[in-house]
Each structure stands twice: as C-alpha cells, then as structure tokens.
Short mmCIF file of C-alpha atoms in Angstrom, two decimals:
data_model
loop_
_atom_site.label_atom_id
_atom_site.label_comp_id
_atom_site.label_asym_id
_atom_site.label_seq_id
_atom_site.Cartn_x
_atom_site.Cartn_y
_atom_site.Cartn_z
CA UNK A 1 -5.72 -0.29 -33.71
CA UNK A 2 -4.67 3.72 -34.48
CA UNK A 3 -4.05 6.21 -31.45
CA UNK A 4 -7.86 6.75 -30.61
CA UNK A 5 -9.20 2.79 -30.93
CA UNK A 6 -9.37 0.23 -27.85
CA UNK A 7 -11.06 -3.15 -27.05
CA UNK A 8 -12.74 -2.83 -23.91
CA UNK A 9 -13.70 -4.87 -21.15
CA UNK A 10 -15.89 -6.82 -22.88
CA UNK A 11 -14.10 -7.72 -25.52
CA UNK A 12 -15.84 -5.56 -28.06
CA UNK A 13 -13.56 -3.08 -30.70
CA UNK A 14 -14.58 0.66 -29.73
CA UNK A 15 -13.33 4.22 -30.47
CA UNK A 16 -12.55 7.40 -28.07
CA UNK A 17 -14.76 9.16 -30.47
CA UNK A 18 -18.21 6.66 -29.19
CA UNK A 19 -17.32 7.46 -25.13
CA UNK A 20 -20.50 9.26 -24.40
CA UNK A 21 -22.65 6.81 -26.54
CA UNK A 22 -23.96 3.57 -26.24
CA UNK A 23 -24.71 3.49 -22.36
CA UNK A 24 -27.20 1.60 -21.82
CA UNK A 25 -26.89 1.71 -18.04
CA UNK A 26 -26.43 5.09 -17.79
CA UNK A 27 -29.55 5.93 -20.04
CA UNK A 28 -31.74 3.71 -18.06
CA UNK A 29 -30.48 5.25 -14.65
CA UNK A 30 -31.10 8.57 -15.96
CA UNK A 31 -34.80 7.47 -17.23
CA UNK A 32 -35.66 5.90 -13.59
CA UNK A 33 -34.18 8.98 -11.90
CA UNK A 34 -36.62 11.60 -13.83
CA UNK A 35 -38.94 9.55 -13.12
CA UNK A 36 -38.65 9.31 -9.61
CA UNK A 37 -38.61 5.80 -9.76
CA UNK A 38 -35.72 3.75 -7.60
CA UNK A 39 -32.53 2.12 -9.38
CA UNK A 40 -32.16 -1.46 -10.03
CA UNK A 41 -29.61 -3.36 -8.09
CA UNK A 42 -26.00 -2.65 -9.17
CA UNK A 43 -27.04 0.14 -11.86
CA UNK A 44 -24.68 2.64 -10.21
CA UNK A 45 -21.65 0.19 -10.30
CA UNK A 46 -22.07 -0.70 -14.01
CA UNK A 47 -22.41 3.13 -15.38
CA UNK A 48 -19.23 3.53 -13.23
CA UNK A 49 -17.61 0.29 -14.47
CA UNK A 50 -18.30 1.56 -18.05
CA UNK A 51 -17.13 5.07 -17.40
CA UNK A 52 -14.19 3.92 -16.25
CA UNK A 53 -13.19 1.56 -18.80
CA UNK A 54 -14.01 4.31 -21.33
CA UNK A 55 -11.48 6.87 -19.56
CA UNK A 56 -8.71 6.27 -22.10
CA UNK A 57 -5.57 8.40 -23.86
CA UNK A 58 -4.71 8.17 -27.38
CA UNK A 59 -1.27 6.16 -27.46
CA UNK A 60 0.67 4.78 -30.60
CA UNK A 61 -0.63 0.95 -30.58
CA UNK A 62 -3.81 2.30 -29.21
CA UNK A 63 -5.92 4.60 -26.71
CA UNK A 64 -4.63 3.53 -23.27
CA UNK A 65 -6.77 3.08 -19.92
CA UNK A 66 -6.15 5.59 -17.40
CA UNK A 67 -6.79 4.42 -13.72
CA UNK A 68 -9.14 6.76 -12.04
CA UNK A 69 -7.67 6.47 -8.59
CA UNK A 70 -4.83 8.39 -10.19
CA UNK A 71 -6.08 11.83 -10.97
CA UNK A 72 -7.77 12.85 -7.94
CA UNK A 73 -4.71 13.88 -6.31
CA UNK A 74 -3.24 15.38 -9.25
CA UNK A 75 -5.93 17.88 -9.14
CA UNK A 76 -7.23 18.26 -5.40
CA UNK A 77 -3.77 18.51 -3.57
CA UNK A 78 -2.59 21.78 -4.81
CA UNK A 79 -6.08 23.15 -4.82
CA UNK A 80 -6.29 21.97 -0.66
CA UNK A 81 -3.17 23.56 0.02
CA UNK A 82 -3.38 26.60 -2.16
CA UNK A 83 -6.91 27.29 -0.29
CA UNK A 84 -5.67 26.70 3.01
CA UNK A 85 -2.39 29.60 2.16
CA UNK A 86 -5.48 32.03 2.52
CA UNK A 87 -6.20 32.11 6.17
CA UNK A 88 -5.04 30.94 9.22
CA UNK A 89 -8.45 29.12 9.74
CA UNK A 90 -8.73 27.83 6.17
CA UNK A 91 -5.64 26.09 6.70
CA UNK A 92 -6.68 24.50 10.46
CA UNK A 93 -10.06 23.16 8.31
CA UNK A 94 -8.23 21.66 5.86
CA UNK A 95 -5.50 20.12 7.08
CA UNK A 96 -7.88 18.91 9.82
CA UNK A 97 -9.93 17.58 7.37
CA UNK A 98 -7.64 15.78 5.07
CA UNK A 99 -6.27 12.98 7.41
CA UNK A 100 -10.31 11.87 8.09
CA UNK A 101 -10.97 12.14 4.38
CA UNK A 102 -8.10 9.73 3.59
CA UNK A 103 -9.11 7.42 6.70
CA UNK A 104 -12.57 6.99 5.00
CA UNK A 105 -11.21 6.33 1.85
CA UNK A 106 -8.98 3.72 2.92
CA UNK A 107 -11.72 1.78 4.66
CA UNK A 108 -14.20 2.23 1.93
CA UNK A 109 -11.61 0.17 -0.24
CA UNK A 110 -10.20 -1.88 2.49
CA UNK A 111 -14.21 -3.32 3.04
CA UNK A 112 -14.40 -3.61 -0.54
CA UNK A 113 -11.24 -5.74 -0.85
CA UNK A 114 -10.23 -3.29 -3.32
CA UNK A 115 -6.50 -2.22 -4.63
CA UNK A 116 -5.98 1.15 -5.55
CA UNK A 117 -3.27 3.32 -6.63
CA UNK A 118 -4.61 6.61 -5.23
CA UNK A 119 -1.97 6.34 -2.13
CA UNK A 120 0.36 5.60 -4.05
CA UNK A 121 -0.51 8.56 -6.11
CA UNK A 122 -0.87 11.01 -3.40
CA UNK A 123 2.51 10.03 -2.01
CA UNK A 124 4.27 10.19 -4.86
CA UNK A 125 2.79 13.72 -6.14
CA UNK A 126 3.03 14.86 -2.18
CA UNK A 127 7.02 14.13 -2.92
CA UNK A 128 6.88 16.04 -6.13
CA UNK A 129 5.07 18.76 -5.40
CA UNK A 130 6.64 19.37 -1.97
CA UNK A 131 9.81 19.24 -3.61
CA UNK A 132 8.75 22.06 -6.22
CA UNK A 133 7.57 24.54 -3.43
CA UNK A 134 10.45 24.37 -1.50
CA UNK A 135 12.45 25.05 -5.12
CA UNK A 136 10.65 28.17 -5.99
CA UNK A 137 9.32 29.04 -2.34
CA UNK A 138 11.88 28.64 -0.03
CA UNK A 139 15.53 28.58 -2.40
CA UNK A 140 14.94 31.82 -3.85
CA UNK A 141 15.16 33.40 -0.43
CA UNK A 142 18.64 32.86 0.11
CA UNK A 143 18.58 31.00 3.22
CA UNK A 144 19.26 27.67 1.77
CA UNK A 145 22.75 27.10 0.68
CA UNK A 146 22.86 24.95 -2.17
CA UNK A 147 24.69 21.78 -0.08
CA UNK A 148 21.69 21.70 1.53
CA UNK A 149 19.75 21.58 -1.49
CA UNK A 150 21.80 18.92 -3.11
CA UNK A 151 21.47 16.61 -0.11
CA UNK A 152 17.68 17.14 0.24
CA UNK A 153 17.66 15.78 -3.37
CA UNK A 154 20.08 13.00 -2.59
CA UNK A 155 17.71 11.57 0.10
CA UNK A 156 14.79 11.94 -1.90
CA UNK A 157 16.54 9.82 -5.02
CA UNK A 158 17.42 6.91 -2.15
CA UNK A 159 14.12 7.30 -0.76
CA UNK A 160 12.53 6.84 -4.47
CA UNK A 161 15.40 4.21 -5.17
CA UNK A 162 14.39 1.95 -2.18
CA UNK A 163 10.64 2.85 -2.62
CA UNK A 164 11.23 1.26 -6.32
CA UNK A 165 12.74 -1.84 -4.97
CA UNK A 166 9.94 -2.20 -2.45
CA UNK A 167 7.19 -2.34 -5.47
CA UNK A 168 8.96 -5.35 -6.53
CA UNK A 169 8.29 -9.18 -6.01
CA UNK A 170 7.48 -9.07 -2.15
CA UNK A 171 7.93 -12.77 -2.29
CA UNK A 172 4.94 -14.48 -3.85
CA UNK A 173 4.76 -18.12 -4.17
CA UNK A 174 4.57 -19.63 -7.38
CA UNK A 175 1.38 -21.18 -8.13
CA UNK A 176 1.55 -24.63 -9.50
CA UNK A 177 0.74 -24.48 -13.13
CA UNK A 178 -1.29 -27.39 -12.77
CA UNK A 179 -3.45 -25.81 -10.50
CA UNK A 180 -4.00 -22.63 -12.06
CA UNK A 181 -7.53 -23.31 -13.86
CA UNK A 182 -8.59 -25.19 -10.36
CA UNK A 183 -7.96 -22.09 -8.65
CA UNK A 184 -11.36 -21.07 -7.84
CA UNK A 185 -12.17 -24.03 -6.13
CA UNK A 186 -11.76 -25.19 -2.16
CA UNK A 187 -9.67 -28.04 -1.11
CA UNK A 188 -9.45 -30.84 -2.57
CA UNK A 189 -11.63 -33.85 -2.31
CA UNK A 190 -10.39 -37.11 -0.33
CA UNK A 191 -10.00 -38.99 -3.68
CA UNK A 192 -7.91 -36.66 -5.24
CA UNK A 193 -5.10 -36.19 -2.26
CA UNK A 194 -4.56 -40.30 -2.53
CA UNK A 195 -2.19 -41.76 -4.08
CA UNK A 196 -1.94 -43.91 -6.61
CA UNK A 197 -0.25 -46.60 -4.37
CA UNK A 198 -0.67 -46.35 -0.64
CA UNK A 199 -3.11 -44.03 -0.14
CA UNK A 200 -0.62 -41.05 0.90
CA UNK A 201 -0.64 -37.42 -0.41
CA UNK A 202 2.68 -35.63 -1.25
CA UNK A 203 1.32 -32.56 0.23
CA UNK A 204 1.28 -32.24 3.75
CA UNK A 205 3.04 -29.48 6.26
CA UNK A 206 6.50 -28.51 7.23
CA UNK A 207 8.33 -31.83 8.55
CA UNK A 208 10.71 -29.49 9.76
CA UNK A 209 11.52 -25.72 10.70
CA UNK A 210 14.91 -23.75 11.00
CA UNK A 211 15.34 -21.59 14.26
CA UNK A 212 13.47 -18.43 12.63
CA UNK A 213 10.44 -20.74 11.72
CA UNK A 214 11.51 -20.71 8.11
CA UNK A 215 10.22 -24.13 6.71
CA UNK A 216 12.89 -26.71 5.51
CA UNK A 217 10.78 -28.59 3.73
CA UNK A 218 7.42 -30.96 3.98
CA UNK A 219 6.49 -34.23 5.18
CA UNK A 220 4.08 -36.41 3.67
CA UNK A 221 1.00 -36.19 4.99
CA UNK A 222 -1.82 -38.86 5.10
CA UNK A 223 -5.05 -38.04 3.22
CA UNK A 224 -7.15 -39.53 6.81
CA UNK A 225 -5.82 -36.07 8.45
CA UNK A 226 -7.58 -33.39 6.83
CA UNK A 227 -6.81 -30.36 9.48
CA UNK A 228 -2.78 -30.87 8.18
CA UNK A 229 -4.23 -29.40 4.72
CA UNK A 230 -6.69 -27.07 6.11
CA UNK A 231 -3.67 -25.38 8.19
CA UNK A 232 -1.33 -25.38 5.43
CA UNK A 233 -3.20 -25.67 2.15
CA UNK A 234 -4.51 -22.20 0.59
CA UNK A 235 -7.87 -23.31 -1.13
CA UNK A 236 -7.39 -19.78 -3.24
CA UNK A 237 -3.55 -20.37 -5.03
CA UNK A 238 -3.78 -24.34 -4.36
CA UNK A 239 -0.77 -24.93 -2.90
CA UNK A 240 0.86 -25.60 0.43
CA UNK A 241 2.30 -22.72 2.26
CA UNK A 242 5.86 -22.67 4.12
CA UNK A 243 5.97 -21.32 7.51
CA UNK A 244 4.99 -18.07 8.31
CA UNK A 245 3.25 -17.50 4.74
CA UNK A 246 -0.17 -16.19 4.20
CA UNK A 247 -2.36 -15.22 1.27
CA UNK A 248 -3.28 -11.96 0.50
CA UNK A 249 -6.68 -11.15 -0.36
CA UNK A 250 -6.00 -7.85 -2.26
CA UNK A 251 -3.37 -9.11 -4.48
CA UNK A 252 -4.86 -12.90 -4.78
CA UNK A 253 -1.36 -14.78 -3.81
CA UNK A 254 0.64 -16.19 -1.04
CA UNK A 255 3.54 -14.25 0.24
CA UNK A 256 6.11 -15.98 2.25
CA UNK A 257 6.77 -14.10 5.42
CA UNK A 258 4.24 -11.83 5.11
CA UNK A 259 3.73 -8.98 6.83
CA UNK A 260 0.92 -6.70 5.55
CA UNK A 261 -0.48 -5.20 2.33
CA UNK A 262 0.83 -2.06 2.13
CA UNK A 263 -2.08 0.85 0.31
CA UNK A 264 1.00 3.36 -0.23
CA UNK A 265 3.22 0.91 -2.39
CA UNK A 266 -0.07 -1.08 -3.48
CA UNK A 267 1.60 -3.48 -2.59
CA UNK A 268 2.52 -6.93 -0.04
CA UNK A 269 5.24 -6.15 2.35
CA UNK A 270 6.86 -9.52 2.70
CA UNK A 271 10.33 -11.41 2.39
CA UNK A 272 11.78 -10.09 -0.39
CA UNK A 273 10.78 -6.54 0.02
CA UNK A 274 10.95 -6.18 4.01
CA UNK A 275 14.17 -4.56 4.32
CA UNK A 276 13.47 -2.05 0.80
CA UNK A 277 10.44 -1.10 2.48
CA UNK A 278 12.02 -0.10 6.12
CA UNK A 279 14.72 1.75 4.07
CA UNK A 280 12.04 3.49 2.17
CA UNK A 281 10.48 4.75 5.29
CA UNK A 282 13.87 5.60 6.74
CA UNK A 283 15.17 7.75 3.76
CA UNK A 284 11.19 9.58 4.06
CA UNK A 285 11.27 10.41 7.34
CA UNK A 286 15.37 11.83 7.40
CA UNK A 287 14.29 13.30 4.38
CA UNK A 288 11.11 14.76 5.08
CA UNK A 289 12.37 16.07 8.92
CA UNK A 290 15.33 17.98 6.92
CA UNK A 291 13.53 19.84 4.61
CA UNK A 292 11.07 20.98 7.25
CA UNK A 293 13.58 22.28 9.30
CA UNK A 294 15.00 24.15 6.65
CA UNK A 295 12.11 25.37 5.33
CA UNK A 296 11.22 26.89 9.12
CA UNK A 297 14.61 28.23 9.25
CA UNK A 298 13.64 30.13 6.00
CA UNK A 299 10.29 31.40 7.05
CA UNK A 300 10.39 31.61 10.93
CA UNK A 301 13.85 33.25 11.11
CA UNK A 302 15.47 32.84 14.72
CA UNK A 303 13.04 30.41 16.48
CA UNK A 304 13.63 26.65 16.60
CA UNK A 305 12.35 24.43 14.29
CA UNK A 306 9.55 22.87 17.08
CA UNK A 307 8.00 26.39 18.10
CA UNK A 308 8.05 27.72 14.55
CA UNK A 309 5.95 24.87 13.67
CA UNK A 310 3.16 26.38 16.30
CA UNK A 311 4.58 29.73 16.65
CA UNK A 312 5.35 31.65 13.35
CA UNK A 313 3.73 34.94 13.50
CA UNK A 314 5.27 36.08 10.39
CA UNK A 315 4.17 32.85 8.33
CA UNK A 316 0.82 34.61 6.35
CA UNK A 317 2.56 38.11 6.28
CA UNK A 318 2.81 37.55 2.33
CA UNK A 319 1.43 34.52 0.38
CA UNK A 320 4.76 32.60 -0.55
CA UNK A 321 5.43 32.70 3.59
CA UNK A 322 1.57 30.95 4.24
CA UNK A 323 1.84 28.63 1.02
CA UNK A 324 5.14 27.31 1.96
CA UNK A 325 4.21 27.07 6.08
CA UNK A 326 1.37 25.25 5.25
CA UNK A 327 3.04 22.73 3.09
CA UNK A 328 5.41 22.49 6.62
CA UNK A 329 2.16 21.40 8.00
CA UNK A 330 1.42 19.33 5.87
CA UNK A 331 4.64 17.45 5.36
CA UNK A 332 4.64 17.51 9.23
CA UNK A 333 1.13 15.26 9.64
CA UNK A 334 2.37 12.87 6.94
CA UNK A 335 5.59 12.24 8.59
CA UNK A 336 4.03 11.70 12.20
CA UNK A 337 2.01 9.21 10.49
CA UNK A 338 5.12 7.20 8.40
CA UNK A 339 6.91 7.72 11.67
CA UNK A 340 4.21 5.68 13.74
CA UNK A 341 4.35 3.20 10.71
CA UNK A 342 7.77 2.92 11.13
CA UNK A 343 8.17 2.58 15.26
CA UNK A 344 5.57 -0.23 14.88
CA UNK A 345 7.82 -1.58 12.12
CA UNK A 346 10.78 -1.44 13.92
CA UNK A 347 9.11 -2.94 17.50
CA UNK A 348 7.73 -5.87 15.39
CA UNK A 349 11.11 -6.72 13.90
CA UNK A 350 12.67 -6.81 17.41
CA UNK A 351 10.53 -9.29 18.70
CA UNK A 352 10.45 -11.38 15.24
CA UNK A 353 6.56 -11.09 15.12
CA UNK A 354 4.90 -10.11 11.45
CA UNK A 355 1.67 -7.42 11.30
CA UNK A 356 -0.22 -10.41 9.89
CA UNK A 357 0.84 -12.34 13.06
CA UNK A 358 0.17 -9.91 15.46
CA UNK A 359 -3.52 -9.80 14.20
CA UNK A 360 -3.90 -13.59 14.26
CA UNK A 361 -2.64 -13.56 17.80
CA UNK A 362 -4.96 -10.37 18.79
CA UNK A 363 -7.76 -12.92 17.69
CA UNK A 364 -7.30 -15.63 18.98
CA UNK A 365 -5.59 -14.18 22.17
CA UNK A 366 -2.41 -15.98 22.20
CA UNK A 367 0.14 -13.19 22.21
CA UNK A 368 1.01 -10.41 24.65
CA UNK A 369 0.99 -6.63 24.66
CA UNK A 370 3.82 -5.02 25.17
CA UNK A 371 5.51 -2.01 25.09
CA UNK A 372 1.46 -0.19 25.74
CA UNK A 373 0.29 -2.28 23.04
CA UNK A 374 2.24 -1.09 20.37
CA UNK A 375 3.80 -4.65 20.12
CA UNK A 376 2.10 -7.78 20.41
CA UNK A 377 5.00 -10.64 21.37
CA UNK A 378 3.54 -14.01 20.07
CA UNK A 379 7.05 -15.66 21.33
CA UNK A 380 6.48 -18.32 18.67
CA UNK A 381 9.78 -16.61 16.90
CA UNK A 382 11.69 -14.36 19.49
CA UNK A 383 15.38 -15.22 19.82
CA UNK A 384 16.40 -12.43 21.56
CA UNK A 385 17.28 -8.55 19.94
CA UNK A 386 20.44 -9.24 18.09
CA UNK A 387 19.34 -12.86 16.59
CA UNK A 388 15.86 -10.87 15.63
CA UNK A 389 17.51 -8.14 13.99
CA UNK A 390 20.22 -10.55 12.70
CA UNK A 391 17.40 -12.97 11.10
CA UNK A 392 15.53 -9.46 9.54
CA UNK A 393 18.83 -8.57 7.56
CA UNK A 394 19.42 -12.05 5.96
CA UNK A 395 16.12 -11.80 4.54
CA UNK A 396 16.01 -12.56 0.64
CA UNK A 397 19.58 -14.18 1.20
CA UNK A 398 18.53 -17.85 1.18
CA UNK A 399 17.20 -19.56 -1.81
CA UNK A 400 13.09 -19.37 -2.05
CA UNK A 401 11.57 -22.66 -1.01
CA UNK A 402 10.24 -24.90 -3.45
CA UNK A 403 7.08 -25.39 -4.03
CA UNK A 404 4.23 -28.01 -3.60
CA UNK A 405 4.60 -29.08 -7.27
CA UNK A 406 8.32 -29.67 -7.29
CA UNK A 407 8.04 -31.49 -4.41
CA UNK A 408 5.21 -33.65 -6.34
#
C-alpha cells in the first residue's frame, strides 16, 4: 500500500483519492430524499458507517483511520469557550449548556452499547488546552511565580502518569482458547458439560473464598445442577468467573473485581487498575483546585478564591481577564463532577462494595443506603474501615486466578 491506499471494512483495496465516490447508500438516500419519498431501514447508519471508514490520513504503510469521536472536541471546545469570553450571558448559556450536551451524549452511546473515545478526548484536550491558557493568560501577568508553575506541571505529569497506568489491563480474564470460536453461543448443552467417565463437569463455582470474597479456586460441579453454571458461567467469554467478576458489555470480557466501565478512560475500572484510577482522580482534582486558585488570585486580585469564583467584577474588563475566568468556570464544573466521582469512589471502597455491586443490590433490593444514598452497603464484603482499605491497597498484589481451562 503507498501513503494514500487502505483496505476497508469490507475487505476491498481503495484509495483516499475514490472517498466521495462509489456510495451507493448515500446516492440512494439522496435520490429518496428529493423525492420526498421515506428512507429504507438502516440507510442512515450505512452512509455513516461508510463515511466513517473512509475518514482516513495518509501514513507511511498506508492511509490510517481516524476515529470520529476524536475531532469534535478538538474543534468545538475552544470555539465554546472563546464565545462564551464575549459576555457575561454568553458564558452562563454555554457553560450551562455543555454539562446537558455531554449527559445526552453519554446516554445516546451508553443505550447503544457503544465505546467511544470522545471523553477521553475531551478530557485529555480540556488538560491541554487549560494548561496553555493559563501559560499565555495568566503567567505573563506576573502573579504566578514560577514554583508555582513548575508544581502545577508536576501534578499534571502524575496525573497523566497514573491516568496511563489506568488505560492498562483492568484485569480481564483470559478466554480459553478453546472457546474462542464458540463464543457467540449460550451455555453449553447437558452433553457437553459430562464427562467422559462419571458424568461430572470440571467447571463448576468457587469451592472456596478468602475473607475479601476473592475465589481460591473451584469445585467440581455436577452437570444435574444447571443454576451452578448459570451463576458462574459467562455464556459471552465461555468461561467460569471467580468471585466478584462480571462481564462487561462495552468491552466484550470479564473483569475480575469489577467495578464499572469507565467513558473517560474508555475503559473497565477493575483489579488491576483500581488503585491507578483513584490516583488519577486524586492528582486531577489537587491539580485542577491549584491552578484555579491561582488563576483567581491572578484575575480577581484581593478576594478569596470562593467569592472570586461568583464575584469578580473585574473578570470581562479586557478579553484575556473573561477568556481565562471562564476557563475557571469551566475547570470548576468538571472538577465538581470528578470530585462526586471520586467521594462515591472513596465511600464504596470503605465499605468493600464495587459500582457493579451496588447496582445488582439496588435491583434486587438486598443492600442498604447509607450515608443519603451515596453508598449502598451490600455487607456481603465489609470487614470493617481499616481491613476495607487494607484489602483495596493489596489489589494486583496476588497472582491472577487461573482460569477454567487450566483447571480442565
């Protein structure tokens, strides 16, 4: 392939050069429209299927796909806050607006069962381009020392650091390779789960549990009891799940311990990520509260941090004042909502009780609220604070279970 040639999704050898021809969906929806006549069932998800795939930069080994969900934040987040720098009322509108826009978006895909990278995206660039304001905003006014500028780029390099280790393996099981072309299908059949011998399958569920609930291992289970598989059997990876694992149905795998799929890492929050993920949120928010407060301190001169945030008469006296106050505001929503993230993160992890967990017990009303409901206690795994804590901390530390097909 040269720089401008790609195979796309079906298969088929095509050429940046060809993107606006051959669309047969597209032509056909375009016909119908003129026409006035309605579109066939799934038209408009094809022509954007196709667009999509056809959304490609030339690379070296050939033109490379660029994901969609990427570039709407590159090019609407400066525009937003640039817009709301003009007036005091622009900015109310569209910082109002911009936490209900992202709440719609999120469960458009989350209905859809969808993964997207546009949190991650906007978070990222958010970082960045906060970051360059308060460079060439706030810095230049001489209020800033340059201490203070070198430890509001320290935190942001742990907060990227732990953020990194967070997108990692969050602990998926390994799917049997035997399995792996069966994976479509539900449970087994009655004849298949016998053995050879005495009539006895080797999977079954967790013969027994350590004081955390982590499974030890698994007993053999007999293929007469069927609810034994349906409890611990996922029909989608084929394989039997330890204690306190759960599949996924973004990602399409088992996690063990997990807790929930996370849209601004794209990613599962489980065992092996956990404790990245709460230091990630930690380094944000220290982060993030620092360079607001500095940033006030450079545009509301002589008023505390809290009533310059609603009390900055000053703030849209020139346009570097309004641009950089309204990136305060902004910075200010996104904490309070990575700082409710994290309270609820912390509160589960005191009382040993997953996200995933809480929701199971919600529905089928076997936990408590606690706390006004910003905990729910299920008590299948509270030890007490410090052995809750103390069992958080030593996640990742033990060796992964095996699996169903070592155990075979």
């Amino acid at each position: 392939l040269c720089c401008c040639e790609y195979v796309d999704r079906r298969g088929e050898r095509s050429h940046l050069a060809a993107c606006c021809c051959d669309c047969q969906d597209l032509d056909q929806s375009c016909e119908r429209w003129l026409t006035g006549r309605s579109l066939p069932p799934g038209a408009l998800e094809r022509v954007a299927d196709t667009v999509a795939d056809r959304v490609r930069l030339p690379w070296f080994a050939g033109a490379v796909k660029i994901n969609l969900s990427l570039v709407p934040p590159l090019l609407l987040l400066p525009v937003f806050l640039h817009v709301a720098a003009l007036h005091f009322l622009l900015g109310l509108v569209v910082l109002t607006s911009l936490p209900a826009v992202l709440l719609w978006y999120y469960y458009l895909t989350h209905r859809r069962k969808e993964r997207t990278l546009f949190f991650l995206s906007l978070g990222l660039f958010s970082l960045g381009y906060m970051y360059y304001v308060f460079l060439q905003e706030v810095v230049p006014r001489g209020h800033v020392g340059y201490s203070q500028v070198v430890a509001l780029t320290c935190g942001l390099i742990l907060m990227l650091a732990a953020l990194s280790r967070a997108k990692k393996d969050p602990g998926y099981l390994p799917i049997p390779a035997s399995n792996e072309k069966s994976s479509h299908q539900g449970l087994p059949n009655k004849s298949s789960l016998r053995g050879s011998s005495n009539g006895v399958t080797t999977l079954g569920t967790a013969s027994g549990r350590a004081v955390n609930g982590e499974a030890k291992g698994y007993s053999r289970l007999s293929a007469e009891e069927p609810e034994g598989v349906k409890r611990d059997w996922c029909t989608k990876c084929q394989l039997v799940r330890p204690a306190r694992a759960g599949h996924c149905r973004l990602c399409g795998r088992c996690v063990r311990r997990l807790d929930h799929h996370c849209v601004w890492i794209n990613s599962c929050v489980g065992e092996q990520n956990h404790q990245a993920f709460i230091l990630a949120l930690s380094f944000f928010m220290l982060t993030s509260v620092y360079g607001i407060t500095l940033t006030l301190h450079t545009v509301c001169r002589g008023r505390t941090p809290f009533v310059a945030l609603f009390y900055c008469p000053g703030a849209y006296s020139d346009y570097s004042s309004a641009l950089s106050f309204t990136c305060v505001w902004y910075c200010a929503i996104v904490t309070a909502g990575m700082g409710y993230i994290l309270l609820i993160q912390l509160l589960n992890i005191s009382y040993n009780v997953t996200e995933r967990e809480a929701r199971l017990a919600l529905r089928d009303n076997t936990g408590r609220r606690l706390l006004g409901g910003l905990v729910i206690d299920t008590g299948q795994y509270n030890r007490g604070f410090l052995c809750n804590w103390g069992h958080f901390l030593s996640l990742g530390s033990s060796p992964p279970q095996r699996s169903a097909e070592d155990i075979v």
